[in-house]
mmCIF file of C-alpha atoms in Angstrom:
data_model
loop_
_atom_site.group_PDB
_atom_site.id
_atom_site.type_symbol
_atom_site.label_atom_id
_atom_site.label_comp_id
_atom_site.label_asym_id
_atom_site.label_seq_id
_atom_site.Cartn_x
_atom_site.Cartn_y
_atom_site.Cartn_z
ATOM 1 C CA UNK A 1 1.350 -27.413 51.435
ATOM 2 C CA UNK A 2 -0.328 -26.782 48.071
ATOM 3 C CA UNK A 3 2.136 -25.930 45.320
ATOM 4 C CA UNK A 4 2.125 -25.664 41.523
ATOM 5 C CA UNK A 5 3.308 -29.280 41.272
ATOM 6 C CA UNK A 6 0.435 -30.463 43.416
ATOM 7 C CA UNK A 7 -1.973 -28.585 41.179
ATOM 8 C CA UNK A 8 -0.452 -30.266 38.146
ATOM 9 C CA UNK A 9 -0.690 -33.686 39.785
ATOM 10 C CA UNK A 10 -4.374 -33.119 40.432
ATOM 11 C CA UNK A 11 -4.847 -33.104 36.613
ATOM 12 C CA UNK A 12 -7.167 -30.108 36.629
ATOM 13 C CA UNK A 13 -7.011 -28.535 33.147
ATOM 14 C CA UNK A 14 -7.661 -24.833 32.730
ATOM 15 C CA UNK A 15 -9.616 -23.582 29.701
ATOM 16 C CA UNK A 16 -7.363 -22.369 26.892
ATOM 17 C CA UNK A 17 -8.960 -18.917 26.565
ATOM 18 C CA UNK A 18 -9.865 -18.282 30.184
ATOM 19 C CA UNK A 19 -9.955 -14.771 31.571
ATOM 20 C CA UNK A 20 -8.146 -14.009 34.854
ATOM 21 C CA UNK A 21 -11.288 -14.335 36.986
ATOM 22 C CA UNK A 22 -12.183 -17.770 35.560
ATOM 23 C CA UNK A 23 -8.589 -18.938 36.042
ATOM 24 C CA UNK A 24 -8.657 -17.737 39.644
ATOM 25 C CA UNK A 25 -11.941 -19.587 40.176
ATOM 26 C CA UNK A 26 -10.481 -22.796 38.766
ATOM 27 C CA UNK A 27 -7.399 -22.501 40.964
ATOM 28 C CA UNK A 28 -9.586 -21.815 43.992
ATOM 29 C CA UNK A 29 -11.621 -24.993 43.336
ATOM 30 C CA UNK A 30 -8.405 -26.931 42.936
ATOM 31 C CA UNK A 31 -7.095 -25.695 46.279
ATOM 32 C CA UNK A 32 -10.346 -26.719 47.979
ATOM 33 C CA UNK A 33 -10.169 -30.226 46.490
ATOM 34 C CA UNK A 34 -6.600 -30.683 47.619
ATOM 35 C CA UNK A 35 -7.378 -29.234 51.040
ATOM 36 C CA UNK A 36 -10.285 -31.651 51.574
ATOM 37 C CA UNK A 37 -8.081 -34.547 50.503
ATOM 38 C CA UNK A 38 -5.264 -33.555 52.831
ATOM 39 C CA UNK A 39 -7.643 -32.944 55.766
ATOM 40 C CA UNK A 40 -8.545 -36.619 55.748
ATOM 41 C CA UNK A 41 -4.996 -37.915 55.275
ATOM 42 C CA UNK A 42 -3.019 -35.636 57.602
ATOM 43 C CA UNK A 43 -4.095 -33.240 60.300
ATOM 44 C CA UNK A 44 -0.678 -31.856 61.249
ATOM 45 C CA UNK A 45 0.075 -29.686 58.167
ATOM 46 C CA UNK A 46 -1.320 -26.206 57.587
ATOM 47 C CA UNK A 47 -2.554 -25.207 54.122
ATOM 48 C CA UNK A 48 -0.482 -22.569 52.313
ATOM 49 C CA UNK A 49 -1.750 -21.596 48.822
ATOM 50 C CA UNK A 50 1.089 -20.277 46.669
ATOM 51 C CA UNK A 51 0.220 -21.282 43.092
ATOM 52 C CA UNK A 52 -2.489 -18.659 42.521
ATOM 53 C CA UNK A 53 -0.368 -15.815 43.831
ATOM 54 C CA UNK A 54 2.581 -16.925 41.733
ATOM 55 C CA UNK A 55 0.563 -17.310 38.507
ATOM 56 C CA UNK A 56 -1.489 -14.121 38.801
ATOM 57 C CA UNK A 57 1.207 -11.644 37.584
ATOM 58 C CA UNK A 58 1.905 -13.789 34.510
ATOM 59 C CA UNK A 59 -1.807 -14.150 33.755
ATOM 60 C CA UNK A 60 -2.346 -10.396 34.053
ATOM 61 C CA UNK A 61 0.711 -9.647 31.948
ATOM 62 C CA UNK A 62 -0.422 -12.011 29.186
ATOM 63 C CA UNK A 63 -3.903 -10.494 29.131
ATOM 64 C CA UNK A 64 -2.462 -6.959 29.057
ATOM 65 C CA UNK A 65 -0.126 -7.893 26.198
ATOM 66 C CA UNK A 66 -3.024 -9.320 24.191
ATOM 67 C CA UNK A 67 -5.069 -6.185 24.780
ATOM 68 C CA UNK A 68 -2.140 -3.978 23.738
ATOM 69 C CA UNK A 69 -1.543 -5.951 20.539
ATOM 70 C CA UNK A 70 -5.252 -5.940 19.664
ATOM 71 C CA UNK A 71 -5.427 -2.194 20.248
ATOM 72 C CA UNK A 72 -2.945 -1.710 17.405
ATOM 73 C CA UNK A 73 -5.036 -3.673 14.912
ATOM 74 C CA UNK A 74 -7.609 -2.214 12.521
ATOM 75 C CA UNK A 75 -10.674 -3.466 10.688
ATOM 76 C CA UNK A 76 -9.971 -2.452 7.088
ATOM 77 C CA UNK A 77 -12.357 -2.729 4.131
ATOM 78 C CA UNK A 78 -10.674 -2.849 0.738
ATOM 79 C CA UNK A 79 -12.923 -1.567 -2.042
ATOM 80 C CA UNK A 80 -11.556 -2.700 -5.391
ATOM 81 C CA UNK A 81 -10.003 -6.121 -4.850
ATOM 82 C CA UNK A 82 -7.994 -6.424 -8.059
ATOM 83 C CA UNK A 83 -4.235 -7.031 -8.272
ATOM 84 C CA UNK A 84 -3.220 -4.055 -6.157
ATOM 85 C CA UNK A 85 -5.925 -4.608 -3.537
ATOM 86 C CA UNK A 86 -4.862 -8.243 -3.166
ATOM 87 C CA UNK A 87 -1.219 -7.177 -3.031
ATOM 88 C CA UNK A 88 -1.884 -4.870 -0.046
ATOM 89 C CA UNK A 89 -4.211 -7.377 1.635
ATOM 90 C CA UNK A 90 -1.408 -9.947 2.021
ATOM 91 C CA UNK A 91 0.595 -7.578 4.217
ATOM 92 C CA UNK A 92 -2.434 -6.331 6.153
ATOM 93 C CA UNK A 93 -3.441 -9.895 7.047
ATOM 94 C CA UNK A 94 0.127 -10.859 7.945
ATOM 95 C CA UNK A 95 0.296 -7.958 10.380
ATOM 96 C CA UNK A 96 -2.865 -9.202 12.108
ATOM 97 C CA UNK A 97 -5.435 -6.699 10.860
ATOM 98 C CA UNK A 98 -8.996 -7.769 10.076
ATOM 99 C CA UNK A 99 -9.446 -7.378 6.322
ATOM 100 C CA UNK A 100 -12.761 -7.221 4.455
ATOM 101 C CA UNK A 101 -13.144 -6.726 0.714
ATOM 102 C CA UNK A 102 -15.652 -5.746 -1.947
ATOM 103 C CA UNK A 103 -15.358 -5.553 -5.720
ATOM 104 C CA UNK A 104 -17.517 -5.709 -8.837
ATOM 105 C CA UNK A 105 -15.866 -9.037 -9.708
ATOM 106 C CA UNK A 106 -16.451 -11.957 -7.358
ATOM 107 C CA UNK A 107 -13.127 -12.694 -5.649
ATOM 108 C CA UNK A 108 -14.571 -14.919 -2.909
ATOM 109 C CA UNK A 109 -12.197 -17.838 -3.504
ATOM 110 C CA UNK A 110 -9.065 -15.686 -3.770
ATOM 111 C CA UNK A 111 -10.066 -13.713 -0.673
ATOM 112 C CA UNK A 112 -10.561 -16.904 1.328
ATOM 113 C CA UNK A 113 -7.052 -18.089 0.450
ATOM 114 C CA UNK A 114 -5.623 -14.756 1.594
ATOM 115 C CA UNK A 115 -7.542 -14.761 4.888
ATOM 116 C CA UNK A 116 -9.874 -11.982 3.741
ATOM 117 C CA UNK A 117 -13.673 -11.910 4.126
ATOM 118 C CA UNK A 118 -15.226 -11.001 0.760
ATOM 119 C CA UNK A 119 -18.598 -9.225 0.425
ATOM 120 C CA UNK A 120 -20.217 -9.187 -3.053
ATOM 121 C CA UNK A 121 -22.729 -6.616 -1.734
ATOM 122 C CA UNK A 122 -21.467 -3.173 -0.673
ATOM 123 C CA UNK A 123 -24.317 -2.789 1.839
ATOM 124 C CA UNK A 124 -23.203 -5.911 3.684
ATOM 125 C CA UNK A 125 -19.630 -4.672 3.711
ATOM 126 C CA UNK A 126 -20.536 -1.285 5.179
ATOM 127 C CA UNK A 127 -22.756 -2.866 7.832
ATOM 128 C CA UNK A 128 -19.603 -4.514 9.209
ATOM 129 C CA UNK A 129 -18.570 -0.981 10.266
ATOM 130 C CA UNK A 130 -14.919 -1.036 9.175
ATOM 131 C CA UNK A 131 -12.698 1.556 10.812
ATOM 132 C CA UNK A 132 -10.931 2.222 7.506
ATOM 133 C CA UNK A 133 -12.255 2.099 3.934
ATOM 134 C CA UNK A 134 -9.314 1.652 1.563
ATOM 135 C CA UNK A 135 -10.109 2.524 -2.066
ATOM 136 C CA UNK A 136 -8.011 0.452 -4.483
ATOM 137 C CA UNK A 137 -10.027 1.140 -7.626
ATOM 138 C CA UNK A 138 -8.551 2.452 -10.879
ATOM 139 C CA UNK A 139 -8.219 6.205 -11.386
ATOM 140 C CA UNK A 140 -10.932 6.258 -14.047
ATOM 141 C CA UNK A 141 -13.482 4.322 -11.966
ATOM 142 C CA UNK A 142 -12.848 5.959 -8.570
ATOM 143 C CA UNK A 143 -15.690 8.465 -8.724
ATOM 144 C CA UNK A 144 -18.336 5.919 -9.729
ATOM 145 C CA UNK A 145 -17.098 3.453 -7.085
ATOM 146 C CA UNK A 146 -17.148 6.080 -4.343
ATOM 147 C CA UNK A 147 -20.650 7.261 -5.271
ATOM 148 C CA UNK A 148 -21.917 3.664 -5.274
ATOM 149 C CA UNK A 149 -21.045 3.050 -1.608
ATOM 150 C CA UNK A 150 -23.929 3.256 0.922
ATOM 151 C CA UNK A 151 -22.161 5.790 3.139
ATOM 152 C CA UNK A 152 -25.145 5.990 5.496
ATOM 153 C CA UNK A 153 -24.396 2.458 6.690
ATOM 154 C CA UNK A 154 -20.910 3.389 7.869
ATOM 155 C CA UNK A 155 -19.925 4.940 11.176
ATOM 156 C CA UNK A 156 -19.821 8.704 10.835
ATOM 157 C CA UNK A 157 -16.148 8.940 11.771
ATOM 158 C CA UNK A 158 -14.913 6.332 9.258
ATOM 159 C CA UNK A 159 -11.460 6.948 7.782
ATOM 160 C CA UNK A 160 -11.308 6.923 3.963
ATOM 161 C CA UNK A 161 -7.958 6.248 2.294
ATOM 162 C CA UNK A 162 -7.000 6.096 -1.380
ATOM 163 C CA UNK A 163 -3.873 4.708 -3.030
ATOM 164 C CA UNK A 164 -4.125 6.356 -6.459
ATOM 165 C CA UNK A 165 -1.104 7.499 -8.449
ATOM 166 C CA UNK A 166 -2.581 11.003 -8.640
ATOM 167 C CA UNK A 167 -3.554 12.916 -5.519
ATOM 168 C CA UNK A 168 -5.412 16.167 -6.218
ATOM 169 C CA UNK A 169 -8.194 14.306 -8.003
ATOM 170 C CA UNK A 170 -9.154 11.918 -5.128
ATOM 171 C CA UNK A 171 -8.663 14.708 -2.575
ATOM 172 C CA UNK A 172 -11.270 16.901 -4.278
ATOM 173 C CA UNK A 173 -13.535 13.884 -4.795
ATOM 174 C CA UNK A 174 -13.435 12.898 -1.113
ATOM 175 C CA UNK A 175 -14.108 16.425 0.107
ATOM 176 C CA UNK A 176 -16.965 16.809 -2.361
ATOM 177 C CA UNK A 177 -18.745 13.465 -1.811
ATOM 178 C CA UNK A 178 -17.978 12.320 1.739
ATOM 179 C CA UNK A 179 -19.840 13.739 4.751
ATOM 180 C CA UNK A 180 -17.822 16.258 6.773
ATOM 181 C CA UNK A 181 -17.639 13.821 9.713
ATOM 182 C CA UNK A 182 -15.540 11.333 7.722
ATOM 183 C CA UNK A 183 -11.744 11.441 7.952
ATOM 184 C CA UNK A 184 -9.660 11.612 4.754
ATOM 185 C CA UNK A 185 -6.121 10.377 4.178
ATOM 186 C CA UNK A 186 -4.669 10.523 0.657
ATOM 187 C CA UNK A 187 -1.734 8.183 0.044
ATOM 188 C CA UNK A 188 0.441 6.884 -2.759
ATOM 189 C CA UNK A 189 2.514 3.742 -2.212
ATOM 190 C CA UNK A 190 5.094 4.348 -4.949
ATOM 191 C CA UNK A 191 5.514 0.651 -5.645
ATOM 192 C CA UNK A 192 3.358 -2.239 -6.758
ATOM 193 C CA UNK A 193 3.061 -6.025 -6.971
ATOM 194 C CA UNK A 194 6.185 -6.252 -9.136
ATOM 195 C CA UNK A 195 8.554 -3.749 -7.516
ATOM 196 C CA UNK A 196 7.360 -4.600 -3.991
ATOM 197 C CA UNK A 197 7.042 -8.381 -4.301
ATOM 198 C CA UNK A 198 10.096 -9.150 -2.154
ATOM 199 C CA UNK A 199 10.143 -6.256 0.295
ATOM 200 C CA UNK A 200 8.784 -2.739 0.867
ATOM 201 C CA UNK A 201 11.954 -1.619 2.609
ATOM 202 C CA UNK A 202 13.069 1.878 1.549
ATOM 203 C CA UNK A 203 10.256 2.154 -1.023
ATOM 204 C CA UNK A 204 8.555 5.603 -0.884
ATOM 205 C CA UNK A 205 5.113 5.976 0.673
ATOM 206 C CA UNK A 206 3.656 9.465 0.187
ATOM 207 C CA UNK A 207 0.712 10.670 2.284
ATOM 208 C CA UNK A 208 -1.340 13.765 3.054
ATOM 209 C CA UNK A 209 -3.567 13.999 6.154
ATOM 210 C CA UNK A 210 -6.292 15.902 4.331
ATOM 211 C CA UNK A 211 -8.905 15.826 7.121
ATOM 212 C CA UNK A 212 -8.358 14.032 10.420
ATOM 213 C CA UNK A 213 -10.590 14.743 13.430
ATOM 214 C CA UNK A 214 -9.218 16.180 16.676
ATOM 215 C CA UNK A 215 -10.315 13.157 18.705
ATOM 216 C CA UNK A 216 -7.418 11.209 20.128
ATOM 217 C CA UNK A 217 -8.972 7.984 18.815
ATOM 218 C CA UNK A 218 -9.194 9.347 15.266
ATOM 219 C CA UNK A 219 -5.632 10.651 15.333
ATOM 220 C CA UNK A 220 -4.500 7.291 16.698
ATOM 221 C CA UNK A 221 -6.380 5.392 13.976
ATOM 222 C CA UNK A 222 -4.662 7.408 11.256
ATOM 223 C CA UNK A 223 -1.264 6.743 12.823
ATOM 224 C CA UNK A 224 -2.030 3.026 13.093
ATOM 225 C CA UNK A 225 -2.775 2.893 9.380
ATOM 226 C CA UNK A 226 0.423 4.749 8.472
ATOM 227 C CA UNK A 227 2.341 2.465 10.802
ATOM 228 C CA UNK A 228 1.403 -0.490 8.568
ATOM 229 C CA UNK A 229 3.812 0.864 5.951
ATOM 230 C CA UNK A 230 6.365 2.189 8.420
ATOM 231 C CA UNK A 231 6.642 -1.305 9.937
ATOM 232 C CA UNK A 232 7.523 -2.682 6.504
ATOM 233 C CA UNK A 233 10.398 -0.208 6.203
ATOM 234 C CA UNK A 234 8.840 2.202 3.686
ATOM 235 C CA UNK A 235 10.307 5.669 3.321
ATOM 236 C CA UNK A 236 7.483 7.738 4.809
ATOM 237 C CA UNK A 237 7.063 11.079 2.977
ATOM 238 C CA UNK A 238 4.427 13.593 4.079
ATOM 239 C CA UNK A 239 3.630 15.848 1.129
ATOM 240 C CA UNK A 240 0.593 17.852 0.035
ATOM 241 C CA UNK A 241 -1.495 16.429 -2.801
ATOM 242 C CA UNK A 242 -0.663 19.394 -5.047
ATOM 243 C CA UNK A 243 3.076 19.034 -4.448
ATOM 244 C CA UNK A 244 2.889 15.282 -5.041
ATOM 245 C CA UNK A 245 1.226 15.733 -8.450
ATOM 246 C CA UNK A 246 3.759 18.344 -9.493
ATOM 247 C CA UNK A 247 6.693 16.063 -8.632
ATOM 248 C CA UNK A 248 5.043 12.852 -9.890
ATOM 249 C CA UNK A 249 4.326 14.355 -13.323
ATOM 250 C CA UNK A 250 8.053 14.906 -13.765
ATOM 251 C CA UNK A 251 8.980 11.425 -12.592
ATOM 252 C CA UNK A 252 6.252 8.789 -12.728
ATOM 253 C CA UNK A 253 4.431 10.069 -15.824
ATOM 254 C CA UNK A 254 7.662 10.623 -17.761
ATOM 255 C CA UNK A 255 8.896 7.162 -16.742
ATOM 256 C CA UNK A 256 5.702 5.550 -18.051
ATOM 257 C CA UNK A 257 5.831 7.644 -21.229
ATOM 258 C CA UNK A 258 9.419 6.756 -22.097
ATOM 259 C CA UNK A 259 8.777 3.091 -21.277
ATOM 260 C CA UNK A 260 5.768 2.981 -23.586
ATOM 261 C CA UNK A 261 7.619 4.801 -26.384
ATOM 262 C CA UNK A 262 10.401 2.216 -26.212
ATOM 263 C CA UNK A 263 7.823 -0.593 -26.196
ATOM 264 C CA UNK A 264 6.250 0.773 -29.398
ATOM 265 C CA UNK A 265 9.748 1.273 -30.811
ATOM 266 C CA UNK A 266 10.270 -2.463 -30.333
ATOM 267 C CA UNK A 267 13.266 -2.580 -28.024
ATOM 268 C CA UNK A 268 14.670 -6.132 -27.894
ATOM 269 C CA UNK A 269 17.434 -7.892 -25.992
ATOM 270 C CA UNK A 270 20.691 -8.633 -27.861
ATOM 271 C CA UNK A 271 23.749 -10.814 -27.247
ATOM 272 C CA UNK A 272 25.854 -7.743 -26.389
ATOM 273 C CA UNK A 273 23.573 -5.793 -24.012
ATOM 274 C CA UNK A 274 25.232 -3.039 -22.002
ATOM 275 C CA UNK A 275 24.146 -2.195 -18.433
ATOM 276 C CA UNK A 276 22.413 0.922 -19.733
ATOM 277 C CA UNK A 277 20.541 -1.072 -22.367
ATOM 278 C CA UNK A 278 19.479 -3.614 -19.702
ATOM 279 C CA UNK A 279 18.077 -0.699 -17.701
ATOM 280 C CA UNK A 280 15.965 0.351 -20.694
ATOM 281 C CA UNK A 281 14.710 -3.208 -21.182
ATOM 282 C CA UNK A 282 13.736 -3.374 -17.507
ATOM 283 C CA UNK A 283 11.917 -0.052 -17.879
ATOM 284 C CA UNK A 284 9.884 -1.431 -20.786
ATOM 285 C CA UNK A 285 9.063 -4.569 -18.810
ATOM 286 C CA UNK A 286 7.935 -2.617 -15.732
ATOM 287 C CA UNK A 287 5.781 -0.079 -17.561
ATOM 288 C CA UNK A 288 4.222 -2.564 -19.985
ATOM 289 C CA UNK A 289 3.006 -4.572 -16.984
ATOM 290 C CA UNK A 290 0.653 -1.727 -16.062
ATOM 291 C CA UNK A 291 -2.571 -1.210 -17.950
ATOM 292 C CA UNK A 292 -3.025 1.609 -20.449
ATOM 293 C CA UNK A 293 -5.949 2.664 -18.251
ATOM 294 C CA UNK A 294 -3.490 3.513 -15.487
ATOM 295 C CA UNK A 295 -1.246 5.458 -17.855
ATOM 296 C CA UNK A 296 -4.237 7.283 -19.322
ATOM 297 C CA UNK A 297 -5.365 8.169 -15.789
ATOM 298 C CA UNK A 298 -1.942 9.645 -15.014
ATOM 299 C CA UNK A 299 -2.393 11.878 -18.051
ATOM 300 C CA UNK A 300 -6.047 12.849 -17.620
ATOM 301 C CA UNK A 301 -6.106 13.473 -13.863
ATOM 302 C CA UNK A 302 -2.795 15.237 -13.318
ATOM 303 C CA UNK A 303 -2.908 18.774 -14.672
ATOM 304 C CA UNK A 304 0.903 18.840 -14.808
ATOM 305 C CA UNK A 305 1.084 15.901 -17.243
ATOM 306 C CA UNK A 306 0.347 17.921 -20.407
ATOM 307 C CA UNK A 307 3.137 20.353 -19.575
ATOM 308 C CA UNK A 308 5.577 17.471 -19.061
ATOM 309 C CA UNK A 309 4.524 15.844 -22.334
ATOM 310 C CA UNK A 310 5.083 19.112 -24.214
ATOM 311 C CA UNK A 311 8.489 19.553 -22.567
ATOM 312 C CA UNK A 312 9.452 16.006 -23.567
ATOM 313 C CA UNK A 313 8.375 16.681 -27.157
ATOM 314 C CA UNK A 314 10.330 19.960 -27.242
ATOM 315 C CA UNK A 315 13.412 18.234 -25.808
ATOM 316 C CA UNK A 316 13.228 15.544 -28.507
ATOM 317 C CA UNK A 317 12.843 18.146 -31.278
ATOM 318 C CA UNK A 318 15.748 20.142 -29.856
ATOM 319 C CA UNK A 319 17.940 17.046 -29.839
ATOM 320 C CA UNK A 320 17.004 16.233 -33.436
ATOM 321 C CA UNK A 321 17.849 19.785 -34.551
ATOM 322 C CA UNK A 322 21.169 19.504 -32.772
ATOM 323 C CA UNK A 323 22.001 16.243 -34.509
ATOM 324 C CA UNK A 324 20.849 17.298 -37.983
ATOM 325 C CA UNK A 325 22.448 20.705 -37.565
ATOM 326 C CA UNK A 326 25.779 19.074 -36.797
ATOM 327 C CA UNK A 327 25.340 16.696 -39.715
ATOM 328 C CA UNK A 328 24.562 19.625 -42.044
ATOM 329 C CA UNK A 329 27.751 21.383 -40.976
ATOM 330 C CA UNK A 330 29.850 18.299 -41.744
ATOM 331 C CA UNK A 331 28.265 17.781 -45.160
ATOM 332 C CA UNK A 332 28.607 21.490 -46.017
ATOM 333 C CA UNK A 333 32.253 21.485 -45.006
ATOM 334 C CA UNK A 334 33.002 18.386 -47.061
ATOM 335 C CA UNK A 335 31.132 19.833 -50.032
ATOM 336 C CA UNK A 336 33.106 23.068 -50.087
ATOM 337 C CA UNK A 337 36.400 21.264 -49.539
ATOM 338 C CA UNK A 338 35.679 19.195 -52.626
ATOM 339 C CA UNK A 339 34.803 22.304 -54.657
ATOM 340 C CA UNK A 340 37.997 24.110 -53.622
ATOM 341 C CA UNK A 341 40.091 21.050 -54.500
ATOM 342 C CA UNK A 342 38.502 20.718 -57.874
ATOM 343 C CA UNK A 343 40.653 22.201 -60.708
ATOM 344 C CA UNK A 344 39.005 23.035 -63.956
ATOM 345 C CA UNK A 345 40.873 21.313 -66.836
ATOM 346 C CA UNK A 346 42.499 23.713 -69.362
ATOM 347 C CA UNK A 347 40.395 24.419 -72.359
ATOM 348 C CA UNK A 348 41.764 23.258 -75.741
ATOM 349 C CA UNK A 349 42.620 25.887 -78.294
ATOM 350 C CA UNK A 350 40.449 25.166 -81.252
ATOM 351 C CA UNK A 351 42.612 27.493 -83.479
#
């Protein structure tokens, strides 16, 4: 009787990456070899092949699992491979996605260390036909970067995604420049290399499905991309680009503004820091780590920023008036109390 142990004793090694049919063929050859050997040594035992039947369900299951896992993976091209692009690439690679990259600066060595394939030429990158093009350029350079891409070399249903801190600007840019066949997803991971260095858990990820085709494959591709951040535990927030900019101007832009004001003010640590003061120092540290270009982009490309800046200025002036008004009242009160308590000395009679 031919069993799994007899197959093992025959020392027939199966190829490591065999498909089910090649494995079956190898097992079939093994059974024939053992059968021929047994035919000459004993004629009283019938041949019963069990190993192939027993292994087949496990082989099929393993192949199906591999196919399922691969079906969840994407080929993603990162355009703009600076700090933030590299930051995202680490997680994309760890999750098993194929990551390509292109940037004006040559990051070949860094990309290789991260498991990313770097393309100095945008034409070569696009000819790889990525499923997703992820723009990680700065706000100020986004338009020029987008216009420089050879879109004709991409598949017509390619998904374009941005990660800018403003949303109405890239939305309008995508709809204006990209062919109508391309899908558009505007996103804002509200964290960065510093705040997200340990974990993305519970950090907000805002997105707007601006234009996604009706095809099941295109809907699925969009969901796969969003699932990258959901898997990491991000707080997934679906919000229109206009609503995002309105809210972000009152939070992100003001945060950066106050942080930069305190940096110019020269806030320094002391030996008696309070918890509140430590919070302000941390704010300065976080905001000063970002370039002025980013801060300037938040101001220039969010129409709500000017209104927030004016409101902040008015609030500061109002607070100053309140303080000086109170001070004036105290001084006035003290002044009149002194006058009322002052007695004029009696005049001397000169006669």
